[in-house]
Coordinates of C-alpha atoms in Angstrom, one line a residue:
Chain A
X1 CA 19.3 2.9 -38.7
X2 CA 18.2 6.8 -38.9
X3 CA 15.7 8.9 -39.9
X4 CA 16.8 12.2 -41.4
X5 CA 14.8 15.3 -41.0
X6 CA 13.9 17.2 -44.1
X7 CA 11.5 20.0 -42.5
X8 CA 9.9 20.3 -39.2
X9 CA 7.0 22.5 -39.2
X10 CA 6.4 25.1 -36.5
X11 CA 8.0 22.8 -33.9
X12 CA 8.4 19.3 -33.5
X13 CA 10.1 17.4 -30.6
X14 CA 11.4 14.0 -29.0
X15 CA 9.3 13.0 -26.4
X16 CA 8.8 9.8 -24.3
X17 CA 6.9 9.0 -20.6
X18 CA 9.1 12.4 -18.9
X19 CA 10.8 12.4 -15.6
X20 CA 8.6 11.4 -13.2
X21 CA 10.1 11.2 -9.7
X22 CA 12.7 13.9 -9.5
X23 CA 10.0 17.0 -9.1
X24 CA 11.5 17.6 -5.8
X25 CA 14.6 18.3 -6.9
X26 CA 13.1 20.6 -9.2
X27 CA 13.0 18.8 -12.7
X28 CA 9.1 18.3 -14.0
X29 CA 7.7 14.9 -15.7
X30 CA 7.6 16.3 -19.4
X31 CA 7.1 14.2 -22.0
X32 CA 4.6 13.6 -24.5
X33 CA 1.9 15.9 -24.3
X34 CA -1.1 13.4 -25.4
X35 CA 0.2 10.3 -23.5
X36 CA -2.4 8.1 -24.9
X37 CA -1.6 9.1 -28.6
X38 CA 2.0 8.3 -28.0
X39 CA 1.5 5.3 -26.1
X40 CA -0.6 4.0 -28.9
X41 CA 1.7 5.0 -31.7
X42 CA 4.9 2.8 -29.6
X43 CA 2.2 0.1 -29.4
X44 CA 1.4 -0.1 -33.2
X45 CA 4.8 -0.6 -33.9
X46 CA 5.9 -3.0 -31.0
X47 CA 7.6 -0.5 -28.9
X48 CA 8.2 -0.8 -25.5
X49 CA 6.2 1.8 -23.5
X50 CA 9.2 4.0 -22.7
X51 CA 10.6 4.3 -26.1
X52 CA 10.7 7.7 -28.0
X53 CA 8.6 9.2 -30.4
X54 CA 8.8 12.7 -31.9
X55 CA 5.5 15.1 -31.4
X56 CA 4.4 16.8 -34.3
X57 CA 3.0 20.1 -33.7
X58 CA 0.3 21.3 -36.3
X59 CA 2.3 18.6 -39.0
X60 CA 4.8 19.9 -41.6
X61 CA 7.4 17.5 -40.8
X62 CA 9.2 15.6 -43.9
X63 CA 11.7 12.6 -42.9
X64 CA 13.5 10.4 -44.9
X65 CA 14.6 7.2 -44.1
X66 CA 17.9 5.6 -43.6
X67 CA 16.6 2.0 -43.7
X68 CA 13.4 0.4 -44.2
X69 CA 11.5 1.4 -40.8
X70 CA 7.9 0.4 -39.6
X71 CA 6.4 4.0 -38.7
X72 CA 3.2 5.2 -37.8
X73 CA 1.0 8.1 -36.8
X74 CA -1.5 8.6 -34.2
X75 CA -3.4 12.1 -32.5
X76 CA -3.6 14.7 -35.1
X77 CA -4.4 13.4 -38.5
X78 CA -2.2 14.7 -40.5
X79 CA -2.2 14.1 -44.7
X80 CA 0.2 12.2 -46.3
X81 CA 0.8 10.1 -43.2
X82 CA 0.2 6.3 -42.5
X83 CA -2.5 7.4 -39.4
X84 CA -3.4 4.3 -36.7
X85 CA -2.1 2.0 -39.4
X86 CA 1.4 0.9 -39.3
X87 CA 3.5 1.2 -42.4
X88 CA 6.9 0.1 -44.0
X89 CA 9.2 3.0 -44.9
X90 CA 11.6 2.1 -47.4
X91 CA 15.1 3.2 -46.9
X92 CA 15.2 6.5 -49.1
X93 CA 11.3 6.6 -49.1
X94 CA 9.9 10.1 -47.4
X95 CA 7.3 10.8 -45.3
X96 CA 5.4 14.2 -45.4
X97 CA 3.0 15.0 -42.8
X98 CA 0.4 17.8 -44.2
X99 CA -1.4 20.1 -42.1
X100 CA -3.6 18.0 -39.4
X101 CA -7.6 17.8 -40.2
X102 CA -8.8 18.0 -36.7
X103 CA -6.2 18.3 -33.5
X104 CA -2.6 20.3 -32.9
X105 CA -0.1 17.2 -32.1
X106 CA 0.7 14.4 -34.2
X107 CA 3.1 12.0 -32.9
X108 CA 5.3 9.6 -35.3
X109 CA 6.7 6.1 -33.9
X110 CA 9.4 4.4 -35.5
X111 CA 9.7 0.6 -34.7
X112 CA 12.6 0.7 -32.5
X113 CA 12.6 4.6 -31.6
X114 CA 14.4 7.8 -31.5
X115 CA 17.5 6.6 -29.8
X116 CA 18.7 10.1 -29.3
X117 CA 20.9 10.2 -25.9
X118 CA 18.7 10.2 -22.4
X119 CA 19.2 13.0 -19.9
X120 CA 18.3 12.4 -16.5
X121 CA 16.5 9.2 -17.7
X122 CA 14.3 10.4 -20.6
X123 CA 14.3 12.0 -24.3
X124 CA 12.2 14.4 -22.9
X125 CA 12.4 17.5 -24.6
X126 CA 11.2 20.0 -21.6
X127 CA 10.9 23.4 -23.3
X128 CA 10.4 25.3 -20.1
X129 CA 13.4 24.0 -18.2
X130 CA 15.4 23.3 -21.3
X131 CA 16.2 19.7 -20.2
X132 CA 16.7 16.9 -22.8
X133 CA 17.1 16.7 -26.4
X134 CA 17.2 19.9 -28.7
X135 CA 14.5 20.8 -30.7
X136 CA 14.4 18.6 -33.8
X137 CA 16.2 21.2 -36.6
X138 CA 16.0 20.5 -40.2
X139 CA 19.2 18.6 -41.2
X140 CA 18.8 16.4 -38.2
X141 CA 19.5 12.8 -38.7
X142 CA 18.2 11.2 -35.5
X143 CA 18.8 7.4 -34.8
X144 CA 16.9 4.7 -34.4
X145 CA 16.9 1.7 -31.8
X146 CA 17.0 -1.7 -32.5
X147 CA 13.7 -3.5 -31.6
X148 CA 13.3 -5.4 -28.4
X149 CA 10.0 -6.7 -29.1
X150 CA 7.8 -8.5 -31.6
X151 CA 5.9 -6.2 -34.3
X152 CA 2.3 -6.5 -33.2
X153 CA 0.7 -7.4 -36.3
X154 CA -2.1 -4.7 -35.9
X155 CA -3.5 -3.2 -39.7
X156 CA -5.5 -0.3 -38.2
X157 CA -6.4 1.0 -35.0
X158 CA -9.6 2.9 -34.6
X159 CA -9.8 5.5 -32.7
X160 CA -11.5 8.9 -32.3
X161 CA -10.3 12.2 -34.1
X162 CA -9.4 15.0 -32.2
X163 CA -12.6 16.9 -32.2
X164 CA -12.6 20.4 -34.2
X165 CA -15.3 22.0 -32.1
X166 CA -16.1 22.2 -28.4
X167 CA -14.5 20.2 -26.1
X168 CA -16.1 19.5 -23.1
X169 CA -13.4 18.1 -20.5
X170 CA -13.5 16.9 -16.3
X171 CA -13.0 19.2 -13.9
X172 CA -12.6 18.8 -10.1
X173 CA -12.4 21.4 -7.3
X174 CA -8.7 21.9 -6.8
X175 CA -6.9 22.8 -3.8
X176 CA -7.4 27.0 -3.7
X177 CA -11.2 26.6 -5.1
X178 CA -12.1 28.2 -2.0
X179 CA -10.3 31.5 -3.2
X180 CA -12.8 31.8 -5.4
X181 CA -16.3 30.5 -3.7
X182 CA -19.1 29.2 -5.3
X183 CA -19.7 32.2 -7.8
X184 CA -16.2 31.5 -9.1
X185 CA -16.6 27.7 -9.6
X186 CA -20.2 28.5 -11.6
X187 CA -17.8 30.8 -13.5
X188 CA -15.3 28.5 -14.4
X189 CA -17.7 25.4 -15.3
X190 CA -21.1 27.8 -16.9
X191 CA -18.8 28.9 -20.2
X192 CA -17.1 28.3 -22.9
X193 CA -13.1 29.4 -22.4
X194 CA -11.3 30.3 -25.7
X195 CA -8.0 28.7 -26.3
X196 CA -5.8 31.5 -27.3
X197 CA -2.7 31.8 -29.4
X198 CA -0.4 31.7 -26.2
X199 CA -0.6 28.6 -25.8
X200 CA 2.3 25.6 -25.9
X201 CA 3.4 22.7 -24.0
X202 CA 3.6 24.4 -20.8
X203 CA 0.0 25.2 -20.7
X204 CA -3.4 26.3 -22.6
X205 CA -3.9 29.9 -21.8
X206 CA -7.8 30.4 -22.1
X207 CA -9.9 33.2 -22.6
X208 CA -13.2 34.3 -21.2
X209 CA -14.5 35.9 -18.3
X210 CA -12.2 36.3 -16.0
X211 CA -12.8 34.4 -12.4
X212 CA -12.9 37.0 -9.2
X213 CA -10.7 35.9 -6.0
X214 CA -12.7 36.6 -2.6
X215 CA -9.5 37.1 -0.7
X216 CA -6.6 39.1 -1.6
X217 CA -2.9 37.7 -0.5
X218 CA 0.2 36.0 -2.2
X219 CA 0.2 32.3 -2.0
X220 CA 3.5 30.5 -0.9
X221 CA 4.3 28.4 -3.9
X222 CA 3.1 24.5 -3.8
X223 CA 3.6 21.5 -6.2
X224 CA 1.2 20.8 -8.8
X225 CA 0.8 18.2 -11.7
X226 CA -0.5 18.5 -15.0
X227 CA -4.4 19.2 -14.9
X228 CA -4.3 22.2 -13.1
X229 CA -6.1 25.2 -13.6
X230 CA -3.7 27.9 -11.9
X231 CA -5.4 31.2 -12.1
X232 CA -2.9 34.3 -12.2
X233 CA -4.1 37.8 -11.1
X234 CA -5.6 38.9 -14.8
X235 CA -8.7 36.1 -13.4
X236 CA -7.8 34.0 -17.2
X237 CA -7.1 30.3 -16.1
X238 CA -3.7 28.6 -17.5
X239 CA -4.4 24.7 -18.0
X240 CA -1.0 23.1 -17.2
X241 CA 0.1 20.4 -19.8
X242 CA 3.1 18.3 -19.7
X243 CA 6.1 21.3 -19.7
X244 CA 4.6 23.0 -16.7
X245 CA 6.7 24.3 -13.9
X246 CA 7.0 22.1 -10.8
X247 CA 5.7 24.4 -7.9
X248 CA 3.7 27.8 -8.7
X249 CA 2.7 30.4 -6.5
X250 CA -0.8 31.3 -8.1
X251 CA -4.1 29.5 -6.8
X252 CA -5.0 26.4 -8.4
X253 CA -8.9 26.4 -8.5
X254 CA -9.2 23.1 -10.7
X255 CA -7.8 20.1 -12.2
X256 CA -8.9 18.5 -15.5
X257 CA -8.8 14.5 -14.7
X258 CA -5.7 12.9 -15.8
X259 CA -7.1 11.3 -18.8
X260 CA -8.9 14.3 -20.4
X261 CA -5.5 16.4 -20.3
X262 CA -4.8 14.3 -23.5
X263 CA -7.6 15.6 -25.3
X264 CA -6.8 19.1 -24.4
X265 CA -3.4 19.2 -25.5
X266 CA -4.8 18.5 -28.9
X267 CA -7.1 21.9 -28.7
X268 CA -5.8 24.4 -31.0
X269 CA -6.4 28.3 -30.5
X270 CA -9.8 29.4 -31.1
X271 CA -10.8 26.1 -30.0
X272 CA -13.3 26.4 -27.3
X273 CA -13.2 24.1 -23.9
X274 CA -16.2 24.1 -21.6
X275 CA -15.2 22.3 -18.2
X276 CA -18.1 19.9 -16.4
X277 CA -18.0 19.1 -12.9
X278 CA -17.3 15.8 -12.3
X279 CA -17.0 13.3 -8.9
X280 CA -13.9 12.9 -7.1
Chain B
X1 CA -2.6 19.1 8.8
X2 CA -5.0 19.4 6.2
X3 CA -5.7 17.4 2.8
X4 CA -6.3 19.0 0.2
X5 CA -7.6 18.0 -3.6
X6 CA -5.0 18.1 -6.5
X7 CA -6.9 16.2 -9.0
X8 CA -7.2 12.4 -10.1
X9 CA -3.8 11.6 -9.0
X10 CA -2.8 14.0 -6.9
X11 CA -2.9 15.0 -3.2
X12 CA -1.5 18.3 -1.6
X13 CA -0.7 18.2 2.3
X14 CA -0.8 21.8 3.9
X15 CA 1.1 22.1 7.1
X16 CA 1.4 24.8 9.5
X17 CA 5.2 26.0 8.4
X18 CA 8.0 24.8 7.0
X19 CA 9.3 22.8 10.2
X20 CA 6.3 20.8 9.6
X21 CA 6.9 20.0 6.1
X22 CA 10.4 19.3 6.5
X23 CA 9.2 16.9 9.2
X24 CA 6.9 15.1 6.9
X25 CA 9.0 15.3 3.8
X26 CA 11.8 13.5 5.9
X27 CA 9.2 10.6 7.1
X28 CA 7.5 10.0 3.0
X29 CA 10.7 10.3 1.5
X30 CA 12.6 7.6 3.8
X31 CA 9.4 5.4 3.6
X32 CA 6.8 6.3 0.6
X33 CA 3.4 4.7 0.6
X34 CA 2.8 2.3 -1.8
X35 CA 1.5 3.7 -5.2
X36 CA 3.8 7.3 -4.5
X37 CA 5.9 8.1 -8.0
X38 CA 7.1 11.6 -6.4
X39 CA 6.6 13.6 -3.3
X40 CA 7.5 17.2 -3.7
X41 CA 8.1 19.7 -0.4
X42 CA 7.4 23.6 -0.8
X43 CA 7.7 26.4 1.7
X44 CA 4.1 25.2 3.4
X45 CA 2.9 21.8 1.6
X46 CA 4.0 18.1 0.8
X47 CA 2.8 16.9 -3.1
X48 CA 1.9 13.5 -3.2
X49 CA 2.1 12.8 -7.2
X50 CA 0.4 8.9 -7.5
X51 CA 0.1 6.5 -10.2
X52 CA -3.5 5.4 -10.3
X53 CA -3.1 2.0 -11.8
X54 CA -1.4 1.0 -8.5
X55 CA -2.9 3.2 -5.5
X56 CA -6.4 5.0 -4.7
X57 CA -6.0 8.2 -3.4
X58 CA -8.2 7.0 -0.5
X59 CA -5.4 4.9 0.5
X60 CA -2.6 7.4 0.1
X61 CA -4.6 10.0 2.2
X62 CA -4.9 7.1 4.8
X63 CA -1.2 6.3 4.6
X64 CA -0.3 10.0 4.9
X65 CA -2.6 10.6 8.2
X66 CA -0.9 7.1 10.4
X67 CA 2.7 8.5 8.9
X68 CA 4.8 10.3 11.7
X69 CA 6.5 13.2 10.9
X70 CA 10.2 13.1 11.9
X71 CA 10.8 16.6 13.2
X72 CA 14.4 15.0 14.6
X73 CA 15.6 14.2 11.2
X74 CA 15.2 17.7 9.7
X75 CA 18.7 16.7 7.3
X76 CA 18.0 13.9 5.6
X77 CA 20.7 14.3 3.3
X78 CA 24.3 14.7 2.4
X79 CA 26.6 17.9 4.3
X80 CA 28.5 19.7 1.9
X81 CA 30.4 22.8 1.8
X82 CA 30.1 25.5 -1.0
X83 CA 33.0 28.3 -1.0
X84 CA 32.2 31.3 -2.0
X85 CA 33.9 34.8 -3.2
X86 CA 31.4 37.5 -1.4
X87 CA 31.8 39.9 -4.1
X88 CA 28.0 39.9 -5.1
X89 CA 26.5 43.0 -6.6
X90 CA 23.4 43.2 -3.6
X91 CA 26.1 42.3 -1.1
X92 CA 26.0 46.0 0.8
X93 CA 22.2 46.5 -0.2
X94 CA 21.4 43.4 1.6
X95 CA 23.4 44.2 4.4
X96 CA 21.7 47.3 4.9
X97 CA 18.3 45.8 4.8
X98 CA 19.5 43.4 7.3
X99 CA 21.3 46.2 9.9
X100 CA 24.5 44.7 9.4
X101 CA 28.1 45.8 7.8
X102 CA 28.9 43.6 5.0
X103 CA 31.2 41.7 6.7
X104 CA 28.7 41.1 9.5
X105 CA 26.4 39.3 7.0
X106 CA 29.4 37.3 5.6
X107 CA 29.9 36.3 9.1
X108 CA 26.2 35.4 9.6
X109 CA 26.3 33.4 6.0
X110 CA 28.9 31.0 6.7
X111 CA 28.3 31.1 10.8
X112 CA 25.5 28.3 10.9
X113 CA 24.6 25.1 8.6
X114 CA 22.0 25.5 5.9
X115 CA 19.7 22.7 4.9
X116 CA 17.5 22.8 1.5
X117 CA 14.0 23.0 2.1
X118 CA 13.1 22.2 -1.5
X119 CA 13.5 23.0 -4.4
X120 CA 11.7 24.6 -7.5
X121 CA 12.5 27.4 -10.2
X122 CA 14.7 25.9 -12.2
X123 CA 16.5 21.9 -11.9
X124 CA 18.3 22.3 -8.9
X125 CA 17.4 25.6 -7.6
X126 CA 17.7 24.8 -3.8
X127 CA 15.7 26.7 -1.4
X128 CA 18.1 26.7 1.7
X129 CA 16.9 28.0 5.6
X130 CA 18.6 29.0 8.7
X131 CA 17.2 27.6 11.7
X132 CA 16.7 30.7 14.3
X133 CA 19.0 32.8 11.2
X134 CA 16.3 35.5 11.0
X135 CA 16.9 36.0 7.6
X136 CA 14.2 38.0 6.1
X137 CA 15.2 40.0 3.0
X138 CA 13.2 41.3 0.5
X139 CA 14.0 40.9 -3.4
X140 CA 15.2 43.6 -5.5
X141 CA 12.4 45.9 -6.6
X142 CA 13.3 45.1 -10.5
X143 CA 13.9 41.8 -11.2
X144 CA 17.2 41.4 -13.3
X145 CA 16.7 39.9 -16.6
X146 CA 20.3 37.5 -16.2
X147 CA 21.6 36.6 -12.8
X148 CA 25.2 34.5 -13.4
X149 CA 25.4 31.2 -13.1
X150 CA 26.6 30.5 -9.5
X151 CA 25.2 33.2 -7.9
X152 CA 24.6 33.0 -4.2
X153 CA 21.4 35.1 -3.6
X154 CA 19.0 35.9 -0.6
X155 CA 15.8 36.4 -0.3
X156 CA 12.6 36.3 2.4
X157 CA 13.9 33.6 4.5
X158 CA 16.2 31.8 2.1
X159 CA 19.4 31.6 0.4
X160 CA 19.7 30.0 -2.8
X161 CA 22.4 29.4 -5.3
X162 CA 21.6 29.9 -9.2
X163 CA 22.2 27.1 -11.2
X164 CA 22.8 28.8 -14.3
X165 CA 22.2 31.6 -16.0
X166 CA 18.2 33.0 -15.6
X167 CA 15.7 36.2 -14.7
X168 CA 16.1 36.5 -11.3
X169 CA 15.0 39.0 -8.0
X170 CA 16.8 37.9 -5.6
X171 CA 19.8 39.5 -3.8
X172 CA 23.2 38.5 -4.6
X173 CA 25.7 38.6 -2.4
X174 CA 28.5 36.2 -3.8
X175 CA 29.1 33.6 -6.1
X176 CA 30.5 30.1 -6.4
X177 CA 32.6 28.2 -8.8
X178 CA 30.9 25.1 -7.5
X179 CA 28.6 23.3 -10.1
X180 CA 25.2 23.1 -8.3
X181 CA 23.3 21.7 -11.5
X182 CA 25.9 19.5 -13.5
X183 CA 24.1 16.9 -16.1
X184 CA 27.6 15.3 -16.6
X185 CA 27.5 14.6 -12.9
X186 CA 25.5 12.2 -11.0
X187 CA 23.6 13.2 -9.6
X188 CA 23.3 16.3 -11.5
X189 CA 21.6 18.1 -8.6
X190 CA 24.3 18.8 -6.0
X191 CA 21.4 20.6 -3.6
X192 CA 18.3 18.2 -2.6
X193 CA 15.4 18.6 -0.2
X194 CA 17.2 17.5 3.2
X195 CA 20.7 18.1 2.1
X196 CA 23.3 20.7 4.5
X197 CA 25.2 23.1 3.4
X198 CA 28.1 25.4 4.9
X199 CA 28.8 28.3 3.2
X200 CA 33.2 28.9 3.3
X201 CA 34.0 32.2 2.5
X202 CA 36.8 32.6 0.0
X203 CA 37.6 36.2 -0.4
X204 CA 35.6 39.2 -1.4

């Protein structure tokens, strides 16, 4: 069974649940950018949790299949695709995700999954370290894995859009807030950042006004996970997403809580993020 | 020892120096507390990545506060040996910096066992100290845009050996034919937080 790749769009990628565990040796966690979107999408089509799926960024992929395959979308909307409802693709039949209504990443499940080889224990594709499987290219024919478990059953799955306005996402003091002091925490969580055009899988580069350190002074570099609000010496916060490095030597004042990281990844530039203080 | 915030799932242990954290790396990594997917050493801090379905981060900061360090242990992990050909580009630059001939700092290189401290960078960029080596070398004022793969570097207190090509400031004062980051090995990462290393030289 394959699924042969007709047109990508801007960039689309395998991803699955990363590399978690080997950070100290260097390698990040990766994977899927919006874990809850993929999750669901292996779900829908009776995937085991750790089975591949490729993320669709801003939609324009076209695939055909080799064989009749179960697929479905979930995350971005995109046109043209089966979205939260899982659908039969008959071998020959093509699938041609539009541009997304609402939301930057669209991920596609196929019952079984993208059986592309593992490296180091996942079909991560990790962009910054350049770890795992290659950019999907047009031409591509990418296998697919024979299904352990029973199809689900499951018509539809509601579940909310990506919002196309302001997101309002978690935030909680982070290790190297006190770089910053109470003006700079008002600063970060009293506006509205702007999600710029730099942004990909290694973080959200935002825009606004830029947050003042109190103390001058290189940092040695430290671990961090995805969440975290490193701020660099322009004062414009980077929000790390699933790509980013494993240990960085700029202060983290922030993280976004685990499970609103998902809904950021979906933010595309322009977008604005406002980030409330919440309760560790 | 001080706990610091690093999110919903997260906890970041700052410790005076980098004994310390080699000391407490050496105790989480032999015996992890229950609920810890990855602990992750830099030059002054421990990362204690969770999974929240499992473990609070209550009870992880608890755990991490009865563990004791293991200062004795500082190598936790395998001894190998790396030859080198110190023909690196820095090689009399760095020798300079340091008050030594070239051959001096050869001598100094392969004279005493390194241990990685952690890693970071790139997969399986080892940072590697010297106990008592006072190694203290600053980078180069311009970054180079591609460092060789295999490069054997210096810089501040470490040595390092580049695990393929990449930007990189550091000094370089040899390089290897050794492999340090080989995906068709396993494991791919030949240098890992606790593992020794003696440098042999192999010409200039």
């Amino acid at each position: 069974m394959s699924l042969t790749v007709l047109a990508t769009g801007p960039l689309t990628t395998v991803q699955d649940l990363g590399r978690p565990g080997q950070a100290a040796l260097g390698i990040g966690r990766s994977g899927a950018c919006d874990r809850a979107s993929a999750a669901l999408a292996n779900r829908l089509v009776g995937n085991r949790a750790d089975d591949a799926v490729l993320e669709v960024t801003f939609g324009g992929l076209t695939v055909r299949a080799g064989a009749d395959l179960l697929v479905v979308t979930t995350g971005a909307r995109c046109p043209g695709a089966p979205h939260a409802a899982p659908t039969v693709l008959r071998r020959g039949q093509q699938l041609r995700l539009g541009p997304p209504v609402s939301g930057l990443r669209t991920y596609l499940a196929v019952r079984g999954g993208i059986a592309v080889p593992p490296v180091l224990g996942s079909r991560a594709t990790d962009l910054l370290a350049g770890l795992g499987p290659a950019v999907v290219a047009t031409g591509d024919v990418l296998p697919i894995g024979e299904p352990v478990d029973p199809a689900p059953g499951v018509d539809l799955a509601p579940v909310p859009e990506p919002t196309a306005g302001e997101l309002t996402a978690t935030v909680l003091p982070g290790p190297r807030a006190d770089w910053f002091g109470d003006a700079g925490w008002a600063a970060l969580t009293g506006q509205a950042w702007t999600v710029t055009s730099e942004s990909n899988r290694v973080g959200l580069r935002l825009d606004g006004a830029p947050l003042e350190r109190l103390r001058a002074g290189e940092l040695p570099s430290e671990g961090m996970v995805r969440g975290a609000l490193q701020v660099p010496p322009s004062g414009l916060p980077v929000l790390f997403l699933a790509d980013h490095p494993v240990t960085g030597g700029y202060p983290v004042i922030g993280y976004v809580t685990d499970a609103d990281v998902d809904a950021c990844a979906q933010l595309r530039p322009g977008q604005a993020l406002r980030l409330r203080p919440g309760r560790p | 020892m001080r706990l610091l915030p690093s999110g919903s799932a997260a906890l970041l242990v700052e410790l005076d120096g980098l004994d310390d954290v080699l000391a407490l790396y050496a105790a989480l990594s032999a015996d992890p507390p229950h609920g810890v997917v990855d602990v992750v050493p830099a030059a002054r801090t421990v990362l204690l990545m969770t999974d929240p379905a499992v473990t609070t981060l209550a009870a992880v900061a608890d755990a991490v506060r009865t563990t004791t360090p293991r200062p004795d242990t500082r190598a936790v992990g395998d001894s190998i040996e790396l030859p080198v050909h110190y023909d690196g580009a820095d090689l009399a630059d760095a020798a300079e910096l340091l008050g030594l001939t070239p051959d001096e700092l050869v001598a100094r290189h392969t004279g005493a066992e390194w241990t990685v401290a952690f890693c970071g960078f790139a997969p399986g960029f080892g940072y590697l100290t010297q106990p008592g080596g006072q190694w203290e070398v600053p980078r180069r004022p311009t970054p180079r845009t591609a460092v060789p793969p295999g490069s054997v570097a210096l810089a501040g207190e470490f040595s390092g050996v580049y695990p393929r090509e990449s930007p990189g400031g550091w000094q370089l004062i040899g390089r290897t034919e050794v492999a340090v980051f080989d995906l068709a090995r396993e494991p791919a990462a030949l240098l890992r937080p606790g593992t020794t290393v003696r440098f042999v030289a192999v010409g200039r």
